[in-house]
Amino acid sequence: MPSKPAKPKISIATRDPKAPQASAASIEEVARLAGVSTATVSRVINNVPNKASPATRERVLKAVETLSYLPSRAGRALRQQRSHIVGVLAPDLGNAYHALISGSIERALRDQGLVMVLANTGEDPDQQDAMLREMRALQVFGVVMLGAVQSPELEQSLKSNEPLVFVNRRCPYDVPARHVGIDNVRAASEVAEYLFSQHHQGAWIFHAPLKSSASRDRVTSFQRRFQELAGADCPLPEIDVSTRRRDSAYQLAKTHISADAPPRAIFCTTDEIAYGVARHCFEIGLSLPRDSTIFGFDGNPMNEFLAPWLSTVRSPYELFGPAVVDALNAFYDESKASGPFDSILPFEIILSNGLQTAHAPAEPEPV
Amino acid sequence: MPSKPAKPKISIATRDPKAPQASAASIEEVARLAGVSTATVSRVINNVPNKASPATRERVLKAVETLSYLPSRAGRALRQQRSHIVGVLAPDLGNAYHALISGSIERALRDQGLVMVLANTGEDPDQQDAMLREMRALQVFGVVMLGAVQSPELEQSLKSNEPLVFVNRRCPYDVPARHVGIDNVRAASEVAEYLFSQHHQGAWIFHAPLKSSASRDRVTSFQRRFQELAGADCPLPEIDVSTRRRDSAYQLAKTHISADAPPRAIFCTTDEIAYGVARHCFEIGLSLPRDSTIFGFDGNPMNEFLAPWLSTVRSPYELFGPAVVDALNAFYDESKASGPFDSILPFEIILSNGLQTAHAPAEPEPV
DNA sequence: CGATTAAGGGTAATCGATTACCCTGTCAAG
DNA sequence: CTTGACAGGGTAATCGATTACCCTTAATCG
C-alpha cells in the first residue's frame, strides 16, 4: 500500500448536496419489524413494568438496534405536553461566571437525559420576556434564571407555578421560589473581617446594581460587619458601577481613584468589577496587593493565572448543576414539592497569593 | 399612602404549589374565537399570502392577542419534520473563546427566531456522538460544531447531508463542509513576521493538539514563515500541550522554561496556553513582555484588563454568529446550496501594550 | 370449581400544528 | 357569454409518539 497523507483517517464519499434526508425510522417501523404493536414498543422503550415478556422485550430492542431508532422528541412532547428541554436564561455568556455555571448546569442536565436551551438576556426585561414565552411554547421541563430581572412574563410564570429555579440572584418578586446560590451575607461578612484585620481605616466598595439580591446582600452585609468592627463612622465609600461590566468599573475607578491617596482596601461585588478597578490601579502605577488589598466575588478559576493579586470568594461552580437539577426535579416530586426552597452552597475565601505589579502601558509598537 | 419597603415593587399572590398549569390556548380555540377554521389561523400566523382578507386577518390577530396564543413548537415540529432548534456543540464553556462564540451565535439565532441548544462535548467522541443523536431526535434546524472531533455519528451526519457548520476548526473528515473561521495560515504567518522582526534568533512554540485543523494551520504556517525569514536551521522548539488547557501549558512550561535561558519569543496557539506559559514565566521572576515576547491566539477581550503583556490574534467574535446563521440558511436556500463553503472572517493582530511583571507567589496569608 | 387478579398485549384516541386538496365567488380577457 | 385565473377559506389527512381502555390467558385463592 502506498503511504498517503494521513490526516483524515476515514474517508467519506463526496457528499451529495441533493441527497434526501434519509428520514429516521419511526416507532411504527420498529413495531412492524418486531411483530408487535406500537404500544408495546413504546412500553419497552419507556420501561413500563409488567407490560412485556422478556422475549418480546428482546425482539423490540433488537428492532430498535437494527433500525437505529430514536424516538421523535416532537411526537413525545406533543403527547405528553412536556418536553425534555430546560431553558437557561443568562445575562451574558461573555461573563465567565455565567458561562461556567451554564456549563455546570448543562452537564448535570445531560446526566438526567435533559437538554439545555441557553439564551442571553442581557438583563433586559423584554428579552427575558421573549425567552420566557419561547420556553412556554417549547413546553420546557423547567427554566433556570441566572440573574433574573423583574418582567411581566416572569410574574406570569410565577403565578402559573411554572418550574422555575433562580440561581445566584434570588427571585425579584416577593414570593416563595426555588433558589440556588451561596450565602452572600456570610461571605461578605467574612470578607469584611479579613479586610478589617488588614486595614482598620476602612474600605472602598465598588458594587454592581443593587437590583440584584446578590449585590444587595454582599454590600449591606459587608458594611454592617465592617462597621460593627470599626465603628459606625468608619469611612466606607460606596461606588455604584451601574452595569456589571469591567469596563464600567474601569471608567469609574479612573474618576475616583488617584495615585496620591489610593484606597488601602477595595471590596468589589464581582471579580469582573475588580478587574476594571485593578486595571486602573495598575495604570496609575500602584502595585497590587502591596499598595491595595482588592477583593472580588465569584472566584473565576482564571484568577490563579491572570489575577493572582486578587482575593475573592469562590463559588463552587461544579455544585451548581446538580443543585439546580435537584431543584427542578422537586417540582415533579410530590414528596419534595414543599421541601426547602433554598439550596445554599458552600463558598471558599481565596486570598491573593501573588504579588504582581504593573506599569502604565507603553505606546503600542508599530507592526 | 404609607411608604413601604420598596424592593419587590410588584407583589404577587402567594404561589399555590398545586395550582394546575393553566394549559395554553391552542390553535383550535383561536379559530373558534375568531370564527374561522384552524387552517386560516395557521395561514394568518405564518403570513401565507392571498389566503386571508384584511378583515379576517384582523379578527384572527385579535383572537391571538386575546388568548395570548403561542403556537406549540412540538405540534409544528411534528408536522414539519423540523424544529426551530439549532444545536451548538462546544468543547468547553469554561473556555472564554468558546463561551464568547456561543454567545454570539445565540444572538444571531435569536434574530432569526431560532433557539440554541448548547452542549459541552469535552472533545470526547462519545459525548459528541450522544449529542449528535440527540440533535437528530430533535430534528434540529442545524448543528454547529465548535471544535469537532472525529466520531462515527459525525460521519453519519455528513453522509446524510445534515445541516452542519464547523466553526474555527474545519471538518475533521475530508469532505466538503461549511466552515466559519479566520485565516489561521495568514494570521500565523503575520505573527511569525512580527516575532522575527523582534527576535531573529528563533521562537518557541507551545501548541494545542494537532488533530485540530486550526492548531495545525497555526503551527505549520508559523514555522514555514519564520524559517523563510530566518533560514531553515533556525531553532523553533515545538512543545505539544496535549490538552488545550492553561494548567497543562503551565506544567509543561515548568519543565521546559528556566530563568537562566528563557526564550525571547514564545508563540502559543491559543490564549489559554499563553496564560499557562506566562504564569510560569512570572513565577520564575521574568518580566513580560520585557524579557519575552509572548504571542497568543483568539484575543480574549479580558486580555486588555488581565493580560496586557500578551500579544494575540483577535477573532471577531461578533461576526461569528451572523456568519454561522448564513451558513446554516444556505442549506435551505436552493440558490446558495452550492455557494462558497468557507466563510473567512477578518482577524486583528493585537500587540501587547502593557508592561507587567510578577514575582513569585508569597505564602498565602492566614485567614 | 368459580371468582379474582395480574401479566401481556392490542386498538384507537389524542396531543397541536401544517398543508394538500377542494370549493365558491369575482373579475377580466376573449 | 364563456373561460380562466385568482382570492379567500374550509375539510381532513398527517406527522410520531403515549396511554386509556379493552381483551385474553394463566395463576391464585377461598
PDB file of N, CA and C in Angstrom, chain B residues 43 51 75 98 125 130 132 139-141 144 149-150 158 162 212 227 255-256 273 280 282 303 310-311 337 344 347 354:
ATOM      1  N   ARG B  43     -52.639  30.058   8.566  1.00  0.00           N
ATOM      2  CA  ARG B  43     -52.158  30.867   7.437  1.00  0.00           C
ATOM      3  C   ARG B  43     -51.894  32.307   7.848  1.00  0.00           C
ATOM      4  N   LYS B  51     -54.355  34.424   1.330  1.00  0.00           N
ATOM      5  CA  LYS B  51     -55.169  33.392   1.950  1.00  0.00           C
ATOM      6  C   LYS B  51     -56.064  33.947   3.063  1.00  0.00           C
ATOM      7  N   GLY B  75     -46.115  20.666  18.137  1.00  0.00           N
ATOM      8  CA  GLY B  75     -47.053  20.400  17.054  1.00  0.00           C
ATOM      9  C   GLY B  75     -46.453  20.788  15.714  1.00  0.00           C
ATOM     10  N   HIS B  98     -14.785  29.746  23.531  1.00  0.00           N
ATOM     11  CA  HIS B  98     -16.000  29.014  23.165  1.00  0.00           C
ATOM     12  C   HIS B  98     -17.249  29.704  23.705  1.00  0.00           C
ATOM     13  N   PRO B 125     -15.338  11.993  21.682  1.00  0.00           N
ATOM     14  CA  PRO B 125     -16.147  11.473  20.577  1.00  0.00           C
ATOM     15  C   PRO B 125     -17.461  10.863  21.055  1.00  0.00           C
ATOM     16  N   ALA B 130     -23.312  11.194  21.318  1.00  0.00           N
ATOM     17  CA  ALA B 130     -24.586  11.219  22.046  1.00  0.00           C
ATOM     18  C   ALA B 130     -25.359  12.478  21.685  1.00  0.00           C
ATOM     19  N   LEU B 132     -25.026  14.346  18.961  1.00  0.00           N
ATOM     20  CA  LEU B 132     -25.458  14.341  17.559  1.00  0.00           C
ATOM     21  C   LEU B 132     -26.723  13.511  17.403  1.00  0.00           C
ATOM     22  N   GLN B 139     -34.745  16.756  15.586  1.00  0.00           N
ATOM     23  CA  GLN B 139     -34.932  17.224  14.211  1.00  0.00           C
ATOM     24  C   GLN B 139     -34.556  18.695  14.093  1.00  0.00           C
ATOM     25  N   VAL B 140     -33.337  18.968  14.512  1.00  0.00           N
ATOM     26  CA  VAL B 140     -32.887  20.348  14.572  1.00  0.00           C
ATOM     27  C   VAL B 140     -32.792  21.000  13.202  1.00  0.00           C
ATOM     28  N   PHE B 141     -32.837  22.298  13.230  1.00  0.00           N
ATOM     29  CA  PHE B 141     -32.671  23.104  12.019  1.00  0.00           C
ATOM     30  C   PHE B 141     -31.230  22.999  11.525  1.00  0.00           C
ATOM     31  N   VAL B 144     -24.138  23.224  14.897  1.00  0.00           N
ATOM     32  CA  VAL B 144     -22.896  23.974  14.799  1.00  0.00           C
ATOM     33  C   VAL B 144     -21.830  23.250  15.603  1.00  0.00           C
ATOM     34  N   VAL B 149     -14.535  16.756  16.704  1.00  0.00           N
ATOM     35  CA  VAL B 149     -13.555  15.672  16.648  1.00  0.00           C
ATOM     36  C   VAL B 149     -14.145  14.558  15.786  1.00  0.00           C
ATOM     37  N   GLN B 150     -13.294  13.644  15.349  1.00  0.00           N
ATOM     38  CA  GLN B 150     -13.802  12.540  14.550  1.00  0.00           C
ATOM     39  C   GLN B 150     -14.670  11.634  15.408  1.00  0.00           C
ATOM     40  N   LEU B 158     -22.610  13.609   8.195  1.00  0.00           N
ATOM     41  CA  LEU B 158     -22.075  14.140   6.948  1.00  0.00           C
ATOM     42  C   LEU B 158     -22.633  13.367   5.769  1.00  0.00           C
ATOM     43  N   GLU B 162     -26.715  16.287   6.656  1.00  0.00           N
ATOM     44  CA  GLU B 162     -27.424  17.123   7.617  1.00  0.00           C
ATOM     45  C   GLU B 162     -26.803  18.518   7.654  1.00  0.00           C
ATOM     46  N   SER B 212      -6.593  19.232  15.608  1.00  0.00           N
ATOM     47  CA  SER B 212      -7.407  20.359  15.186  1.00  0.00           C
ATOM     48  C   SER B 212      -6.767  21.063  13.995  1.00  0.00           C
ATOM     49  N   GLN B 227      10.880  30.331   9.140  1.00  0.00           N
ATOM     50  CA  GLN B 227      12.071  29.757   8.518  1.00  0.00           C
ATOM     51  C   GLN B 227      12.368  30.407   7.175  1.00  0.00           C
ATOM     52  N   THR B 255       8.587  22.516  33.049  1.00  0.00           N
ATOM     53  CA  THR B 255       9.678  21.598  32.746  1.00  0.00           C
ATOM     54  C   THR B 255      10.571  22.100  31.611  1.00  0.00           C
ATOM     55  N   HIS B 256      10.071  23.066  30.853  1.00  0.00           N
ATOM     56  CA  HIS B 256      10.878  23.488  29.694  1.00  0.00           C
ATOM     57  C   HIS B 256      11.537  24.852  29.833  1.00  0.00           C
ATOM     58  N   ILE B 273      -3.325  28.708  26.412  1.00  0.00           N
ATOM     59  CA  ILE B 273      -1.986  28.139  26.553  1.00  0.00           C
ATOM     60  C   ILE B 273      -0.998  29.226  26.962  1.00  0.00           C
ATOM     61  N   HIS B 280       4.037  30.603  34.525  1.00  0.00           N
ATOM     62  CA  HIS B 280       5.345  30.097  34.929  1.00  0.00           C
ATOM     63  C   HIS B 280       6.410  31.179  34.771  1.00  0.00           C
ATOM     64  N   PHE B 282       6.138  34.351  35.020  1.00  0.00           N
ATOM     65  CA  PHE B 282       6.041  35.279  36.150  1.00  0.00           C
ATOM     66  C   PHE B 282       6.631  34.643  37.400  1.00  0.00           C
ATOM     67  N   ASN B 303      -8.103  40.200  27.971  1.00  0.00           N
ATOM     68  CA  ASN B 303      -6.656  40.443  27.956  1.00  0.00           C
ATOM     69  C   ASN B 303      -6.307  41.885  28.259  1.00  0.00           C
ATOM     70  N   LEU B 310       0.228  40.382  26.873  1.00  0.00           N
ATOM     71  CA  LEU B 310       0.077  39.359  25.839  1.00  0.00           C
ATOM     72  C   LEU B 310      -0.243  39.980  24.487  1.00  0.00           C
ATOM     73  N   SER B 311       0.497  39.566  23.481  1.00  0.00           N
ATOM     74  CA  SER B 311       0.103  39.907  22.109  1.00  0.00           C
ATOM     75  C   SER B 311      -0.722  38.748  21.582  1.00  0.00           C
ATOM     76  N   ALA B 337     -27.184  26.782  -2.308  1.00  0.00           N
ATOM     77  CA  ALA B 337     -26.816  25.440  -1.858  1.00  0.00           C
ATOM     78  C   ALA B 337     -25.392  25.073  -2.235  1.00  0.00           C
ATOM     79  N   ILE B 344     -14.572  33.142   5.685  1.00  0.00           N
ATOM     80  CA  ILE B 344     -13.328  33.521   6.349  1.00  0.00           C
ATOM     81  C   ILE B 344     -13.476  34.925   6.916  1.00  0.00           C
ATOM     82  N   PHE B 347      -9.249  38.966  10.941  1.00  0.00           N
ATOM     83  CA  PHE B 347      -8.683  38.927  12.289  1.00  0.00           C
ATOM     84  C   PHE B 347      -7.921  40.216  12.528  1.00  0.00           C
ATOM     85  N   GLY B 354       1.140  46.618  27.401  1.00  0.00           N
ATOM     86  CA  GLY B 354       1.334  46.803  28.837  1.00  0.00           C
ATOM     87  C   GLY B 354       2.581  46.082  29.282  1.00  0.00           C
TER      88      GLY B 354
END
